[in-house]
Short mmCIF file of C-alpha atoms and ligand atoms in Angstrom, two decimals:
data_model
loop_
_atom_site.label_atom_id
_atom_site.label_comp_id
_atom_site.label_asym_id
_atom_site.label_seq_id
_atom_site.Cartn_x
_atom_site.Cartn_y
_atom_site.Cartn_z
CA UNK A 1 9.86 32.61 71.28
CA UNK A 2 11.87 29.05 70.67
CA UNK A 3 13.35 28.27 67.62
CA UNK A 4 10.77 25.93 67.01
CA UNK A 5 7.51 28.60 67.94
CA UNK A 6 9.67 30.44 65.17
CA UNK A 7 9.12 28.02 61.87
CA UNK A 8 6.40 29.04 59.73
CA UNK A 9 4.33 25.37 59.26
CA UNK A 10 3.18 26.96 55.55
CA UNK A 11 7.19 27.31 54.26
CA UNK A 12 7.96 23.75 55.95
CA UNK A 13 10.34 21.33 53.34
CA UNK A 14 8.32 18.36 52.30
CA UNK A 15 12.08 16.54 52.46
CA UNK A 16 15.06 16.86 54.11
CA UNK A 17 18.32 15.36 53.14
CA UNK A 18 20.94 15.10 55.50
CA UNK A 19 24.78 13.78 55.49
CA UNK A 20 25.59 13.03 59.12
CA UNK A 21 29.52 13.53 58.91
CA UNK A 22 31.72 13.69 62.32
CA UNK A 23 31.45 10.64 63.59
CA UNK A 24 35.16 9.89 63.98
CA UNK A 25 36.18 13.21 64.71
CA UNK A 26 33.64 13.54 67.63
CA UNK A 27 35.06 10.15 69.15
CA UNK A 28 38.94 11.79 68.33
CA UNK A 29 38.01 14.67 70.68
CA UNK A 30 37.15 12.26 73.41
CA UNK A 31 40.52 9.97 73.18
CA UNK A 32 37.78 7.02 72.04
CA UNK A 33 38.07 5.01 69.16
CA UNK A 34 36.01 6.45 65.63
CA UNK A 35 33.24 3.33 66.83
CA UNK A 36 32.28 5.48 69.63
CA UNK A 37 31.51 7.79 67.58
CA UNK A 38 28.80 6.17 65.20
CA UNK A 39 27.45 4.70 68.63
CA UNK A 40 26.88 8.62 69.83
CA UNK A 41 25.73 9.08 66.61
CA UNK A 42 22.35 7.18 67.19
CA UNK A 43 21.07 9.72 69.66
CA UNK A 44 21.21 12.59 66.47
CA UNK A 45 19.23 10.38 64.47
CA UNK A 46 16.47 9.77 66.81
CA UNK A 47 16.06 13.42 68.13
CA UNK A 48 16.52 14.30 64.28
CA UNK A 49 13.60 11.57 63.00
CA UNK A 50 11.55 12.98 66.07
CA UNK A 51 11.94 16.81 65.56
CA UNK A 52 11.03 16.09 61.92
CA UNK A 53 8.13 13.90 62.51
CA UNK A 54 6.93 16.37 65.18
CA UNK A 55 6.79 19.51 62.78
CA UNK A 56 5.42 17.35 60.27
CA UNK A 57 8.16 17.01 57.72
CA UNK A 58 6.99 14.27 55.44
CA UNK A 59 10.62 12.37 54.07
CA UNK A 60 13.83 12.82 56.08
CA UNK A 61 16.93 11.16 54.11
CA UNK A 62 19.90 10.15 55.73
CA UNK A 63 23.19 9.14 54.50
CA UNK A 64 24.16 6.57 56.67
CA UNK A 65 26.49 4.48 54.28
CA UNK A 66 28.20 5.56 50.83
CA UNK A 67 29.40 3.05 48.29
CA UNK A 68 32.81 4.91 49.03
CA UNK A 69 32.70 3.98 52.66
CA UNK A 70 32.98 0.18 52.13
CA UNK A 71 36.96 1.25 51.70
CA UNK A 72 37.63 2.09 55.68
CA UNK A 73 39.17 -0.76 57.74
CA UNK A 74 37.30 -3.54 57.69
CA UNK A 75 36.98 -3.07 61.20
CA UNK A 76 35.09 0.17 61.13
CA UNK A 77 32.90 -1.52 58.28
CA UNK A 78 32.14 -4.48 60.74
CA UNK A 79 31.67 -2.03 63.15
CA UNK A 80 28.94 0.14 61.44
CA UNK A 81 27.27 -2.68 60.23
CA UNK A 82 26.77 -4.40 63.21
CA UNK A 83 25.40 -1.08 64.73
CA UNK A 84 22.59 -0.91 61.93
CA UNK A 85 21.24 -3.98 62.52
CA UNK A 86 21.16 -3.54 66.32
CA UNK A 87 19.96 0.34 66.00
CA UNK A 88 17.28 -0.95 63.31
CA UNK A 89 15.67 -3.59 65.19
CA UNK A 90 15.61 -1.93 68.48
CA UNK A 91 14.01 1.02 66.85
CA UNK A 92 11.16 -0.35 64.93
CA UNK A 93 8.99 -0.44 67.52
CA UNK A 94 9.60 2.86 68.23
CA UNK A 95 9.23 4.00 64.45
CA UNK A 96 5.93 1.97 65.10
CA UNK A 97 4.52 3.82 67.62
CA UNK A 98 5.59 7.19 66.48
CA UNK A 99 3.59 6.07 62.59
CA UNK A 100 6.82 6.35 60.63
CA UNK A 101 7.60 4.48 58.15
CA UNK A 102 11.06 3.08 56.89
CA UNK A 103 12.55 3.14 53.29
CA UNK A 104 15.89 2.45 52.31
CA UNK A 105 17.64 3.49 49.16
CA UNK A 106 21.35 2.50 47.50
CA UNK A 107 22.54 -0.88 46.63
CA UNK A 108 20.96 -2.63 49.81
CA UNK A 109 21.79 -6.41 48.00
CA UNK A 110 25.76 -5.55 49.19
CA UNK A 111 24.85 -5.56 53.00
CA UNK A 112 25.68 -8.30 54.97
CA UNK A 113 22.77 -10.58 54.92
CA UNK A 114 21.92 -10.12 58.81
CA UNK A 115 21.85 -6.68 58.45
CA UNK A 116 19.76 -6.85 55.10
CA UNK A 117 17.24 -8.96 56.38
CA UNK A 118 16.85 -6.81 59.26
CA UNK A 119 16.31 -4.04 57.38
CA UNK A 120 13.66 -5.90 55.28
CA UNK A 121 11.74 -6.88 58.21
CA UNK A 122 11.81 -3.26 59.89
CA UNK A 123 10.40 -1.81 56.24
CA UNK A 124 7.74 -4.53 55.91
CA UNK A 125 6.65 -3.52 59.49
CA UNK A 126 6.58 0.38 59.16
CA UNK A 127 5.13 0.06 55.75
CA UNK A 128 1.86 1.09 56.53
CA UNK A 129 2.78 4.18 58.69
CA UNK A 130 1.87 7.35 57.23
CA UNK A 131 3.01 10.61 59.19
CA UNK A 132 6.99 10.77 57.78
CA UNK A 133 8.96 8.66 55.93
CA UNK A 134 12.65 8.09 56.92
CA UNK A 135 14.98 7.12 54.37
CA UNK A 136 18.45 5.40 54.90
CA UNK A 137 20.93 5.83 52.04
CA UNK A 138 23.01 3.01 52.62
CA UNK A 139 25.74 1.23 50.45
CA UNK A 140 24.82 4.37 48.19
CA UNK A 141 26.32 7.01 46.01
CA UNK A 142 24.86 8.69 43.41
CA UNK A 143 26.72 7.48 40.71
CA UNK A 144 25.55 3.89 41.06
CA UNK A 145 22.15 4.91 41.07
CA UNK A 146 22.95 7.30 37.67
CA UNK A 147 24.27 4.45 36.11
CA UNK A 148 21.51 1.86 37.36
CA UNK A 149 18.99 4.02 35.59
CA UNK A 150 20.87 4.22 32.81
CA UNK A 151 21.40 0.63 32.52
CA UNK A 152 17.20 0.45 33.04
CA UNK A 153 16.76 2.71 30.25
CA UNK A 154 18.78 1.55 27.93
CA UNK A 155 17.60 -2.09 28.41
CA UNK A 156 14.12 -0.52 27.19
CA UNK A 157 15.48 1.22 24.28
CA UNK A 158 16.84 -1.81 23.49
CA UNK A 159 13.37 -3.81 23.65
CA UNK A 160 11.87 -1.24 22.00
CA UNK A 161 9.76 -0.15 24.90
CA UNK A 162 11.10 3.06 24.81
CA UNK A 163 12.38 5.39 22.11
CA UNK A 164 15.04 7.91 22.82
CA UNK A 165 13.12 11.12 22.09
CA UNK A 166 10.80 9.97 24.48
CA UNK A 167 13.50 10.62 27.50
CA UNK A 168 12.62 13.17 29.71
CA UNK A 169 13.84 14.64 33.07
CA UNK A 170 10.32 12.31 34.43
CA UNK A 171 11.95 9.31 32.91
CA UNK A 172 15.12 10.02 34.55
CA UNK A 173 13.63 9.92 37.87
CA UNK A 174 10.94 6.80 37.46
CA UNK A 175 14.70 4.99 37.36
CA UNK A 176 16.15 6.19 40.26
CA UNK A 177 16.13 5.06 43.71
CA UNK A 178 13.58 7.85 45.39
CA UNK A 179 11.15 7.37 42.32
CA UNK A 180 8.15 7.46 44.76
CA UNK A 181 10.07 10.15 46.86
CA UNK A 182 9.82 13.88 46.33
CA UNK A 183 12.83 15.81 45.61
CA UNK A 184 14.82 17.12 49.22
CA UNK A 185 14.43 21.08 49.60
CA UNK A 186 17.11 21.28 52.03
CA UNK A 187 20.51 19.22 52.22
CA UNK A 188 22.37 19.64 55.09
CA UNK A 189 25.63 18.08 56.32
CA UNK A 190 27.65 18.61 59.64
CA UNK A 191 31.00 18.48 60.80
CA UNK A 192 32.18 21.59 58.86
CA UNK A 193 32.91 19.63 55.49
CA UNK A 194 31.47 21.67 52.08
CA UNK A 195 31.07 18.62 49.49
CA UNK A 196 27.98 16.59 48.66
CA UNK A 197 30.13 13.18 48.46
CA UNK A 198 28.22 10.94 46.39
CA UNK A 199 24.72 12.24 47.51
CA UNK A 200 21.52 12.65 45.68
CA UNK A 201 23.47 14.62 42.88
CA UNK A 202 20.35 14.51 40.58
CA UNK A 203 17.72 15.18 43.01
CA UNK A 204 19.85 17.68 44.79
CA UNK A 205 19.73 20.21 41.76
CA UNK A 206 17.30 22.63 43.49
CA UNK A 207 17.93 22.24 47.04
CA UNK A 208 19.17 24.64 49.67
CA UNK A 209 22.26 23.13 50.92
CA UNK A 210 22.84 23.91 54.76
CA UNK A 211 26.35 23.54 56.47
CA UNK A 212 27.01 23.37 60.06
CA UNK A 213 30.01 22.97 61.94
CA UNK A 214 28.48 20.81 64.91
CA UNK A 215 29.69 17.40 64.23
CA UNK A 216 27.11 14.76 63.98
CA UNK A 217 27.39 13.08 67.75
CA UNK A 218 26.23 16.91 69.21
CA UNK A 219 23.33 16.97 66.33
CA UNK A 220 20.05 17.85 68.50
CA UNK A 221 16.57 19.21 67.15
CA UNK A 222 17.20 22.68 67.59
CA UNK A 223 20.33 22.21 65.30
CA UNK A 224 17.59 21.33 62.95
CA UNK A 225 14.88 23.98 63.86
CA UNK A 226 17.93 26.16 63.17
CA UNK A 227 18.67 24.53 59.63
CA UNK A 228 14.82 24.91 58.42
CA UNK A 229 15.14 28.56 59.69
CA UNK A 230 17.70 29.32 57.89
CA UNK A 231 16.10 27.61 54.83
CA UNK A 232 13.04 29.54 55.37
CA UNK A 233 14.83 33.07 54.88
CA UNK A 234 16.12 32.04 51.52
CA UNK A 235 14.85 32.98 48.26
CA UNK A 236 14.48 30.15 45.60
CA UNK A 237 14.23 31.75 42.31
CA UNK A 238 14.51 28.51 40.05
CA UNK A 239 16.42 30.32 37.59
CA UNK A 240 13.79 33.16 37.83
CA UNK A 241 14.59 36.80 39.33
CA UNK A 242 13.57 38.44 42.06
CA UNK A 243 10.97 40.63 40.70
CA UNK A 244 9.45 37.53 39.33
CA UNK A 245 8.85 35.94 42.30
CA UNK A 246 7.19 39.10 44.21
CA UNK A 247 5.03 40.04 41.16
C1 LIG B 1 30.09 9.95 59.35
O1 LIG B 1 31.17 10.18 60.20
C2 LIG B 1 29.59 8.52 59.41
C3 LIG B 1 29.91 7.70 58.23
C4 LIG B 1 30.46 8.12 57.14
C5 LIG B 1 29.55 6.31 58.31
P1 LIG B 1 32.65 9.86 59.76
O2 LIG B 1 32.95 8.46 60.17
O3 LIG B 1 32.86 10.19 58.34
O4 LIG B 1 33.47 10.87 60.70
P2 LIG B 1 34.71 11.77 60.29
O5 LIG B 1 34.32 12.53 59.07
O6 LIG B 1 35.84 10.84 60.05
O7 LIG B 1 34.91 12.65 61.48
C1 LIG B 2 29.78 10.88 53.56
O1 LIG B 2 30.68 11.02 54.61
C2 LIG B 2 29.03 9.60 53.69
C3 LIG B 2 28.17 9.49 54.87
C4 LIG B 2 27.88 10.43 55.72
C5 LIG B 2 27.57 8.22 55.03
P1 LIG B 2 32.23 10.70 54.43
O2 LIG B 2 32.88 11.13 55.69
O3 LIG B 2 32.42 9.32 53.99
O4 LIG B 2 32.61 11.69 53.23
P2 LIG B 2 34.00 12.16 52.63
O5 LIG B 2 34.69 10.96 52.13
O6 LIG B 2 34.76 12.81 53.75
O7 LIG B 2 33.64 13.13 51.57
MG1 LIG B 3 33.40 11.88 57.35
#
C-alpha cells in the first residue's frame, strides 16, 4: 500500500500550516549561493499545493516571508522578492486550472509594489476557485498581527462599539489575519529546526506540530503523506483525557 492509499480521507486536516525552512542550507550543500536555494524551493511548493489539493485538504498555509526576514542582506531580500513575483504570475494559471484559490496574509502593504500588485492580480483571478485555498504568509509574524488586532479592538472600545466584557476568544480572531480561515491542525516545518518563529502563535494553540529533518528544496508529497500520517496516529485530547475521548 503507498503512503498515500494509507491516509484515512475521514481524519484528513481541514488546514495545514507549514514553515518551509532550508533554503540556504540546501544551496550550502551544493557550493551554490542561499538564492539557489529559494529557486529549488519552488518545486516543494508546487508538489506540496498539488498533493494537498489532490487529497482534498481545504487551506494549506505557507510561510514564505516573516517580518524578521526583511533583516538578511538586502541582496537575498531582492532576491526572494523578485522570485515571488515571477513564481506568482507564472503559476496562476496553473492555480487556475487546478480550482485553487490564492490568499495572502501578513503585512502585504510592505512588499515592493511590483510584487504586491502581482500578488493582487493572482488573488483577484483565483478568487472564485473553490477546491483548496493556499495561503502565503508573507512580510508576516505573529506579533504584528497580535498587535493589529489589538489596535482594531481597542479603536472600537474607544468608539464605543465595543465594550470590554464583550471580548471573547471569537473577537480575537474576527481581528486577525485568517478571520475567514479555519484554525491549521497540523504545523509542520523542515530543515530540522524546533521553533515556530513568528508563526500563527494564536491559531497554532491546538495544532499538531510536525518536524522533519528534510530541508525544504528535497520537500516532495510523500514527505507530506508522511506528515498527515503521522498526524493521524495522534491523539488530540483538548485538555480532555483519554478515557474521555473513547467513552
Ligand atoms: C527558508 O529557508 C526560506 C525563507 C526564510 C525565506 P532559509 O533561507 O531560512 O534557509 P536556512 O534556514 O538558512 O537554511
Ligand atoms: C522562518 O524561517 C520564516 C520562513 C520560513 C519564511 P527562518 O529561517 O527565517 O527562521 P529562524 O530565524 O531561523 O527562526
Ligand atoms: Mg531558515
Amino acid at each position: 500500500m503507498s503512503l498515500k492509499e494509507k491516509i484515512n480521507p475521514a481524519k484528513l486536516p481541514q488546514h495545514i500550516a507549514i514553515i518551509m525552512d532550508g533554503n540556504g542550507r540546501w544551496a550550502k550543500q551544493q557550493g551554490e549561493q542561499r538564492i539557489f536555494g529559494h529557486e529549488n524551493g519552488v518545486k516543494s511548493v508546487r508538489e506540496s499545493v498539488e498533493a494537498a489539493a489532490e487529497l482534498g485538504v481545504k487551506y494549506l498555509t505557507l510561510y514564505a516571508f516573516s517580518t524578521e526576514n526583511w533583516n538578511r542582506p538586502k541582496e537575498e531580500v531582492m532576491a526572494l522578492m523578485q522570485l515571488l513575483v515571477h513564481t506568482i504570475s507564472a503559476e496562476t494559471a496553473t492555480l487556475n486550472k487546478n480550482n485553487i484559490r490564492l490568499q495572502a496574509i501578513g503585512d502585504l502593504k510592505s512588499l515592493p509594489s511590483d510584487c504586491y500588485n502581482e500578488l493582487q492580480e493572482a488573488i483577484d483571478k483565483t478568487k472564485t476557485n473553490t477546491r483548496t485555498t493556499l495561503v502565503l504568509a508573507l512580510s508576516y509574524s505573529s506579533r504584528w498581527e497580535i498587535i493589529n488586532a489589538m489596535k482594531e479592538i481597542a479603536e472600537k472600545i474607544q468608539n464605543n462599539t465595543l465594550s470590554p466584557s464583550e471580548i471573547t476568544e471569537q473577537t480575537i480572531n474576527a481581528h486577525l489575519c485568517t478571520a475567514e480561515i479555519p484554525e491549521p491542525e497540523l504545523m509542520i516545518r523542515t530543515s530540522g529546526e524546533h521553533r515556530i518563529s513568528n508563526f500563527l502563535l494564536w491559531q497554532l494553540a491546538y495544532a499538531e506540530l510536525y518536524f522533519t529533518d528534510k530541508l525544504w528544496p528535497d520537500f516532495r508529497k510523500e514527505d507530506l503523506y508522511e506528515a498527515i500520517l503521522d498526524y493521524q496516529n495522534r491523539e488530540r485530547r483538548f485538555g480532555k483525557t483519554s478515557e474521555q475521548l473513547i467513552s
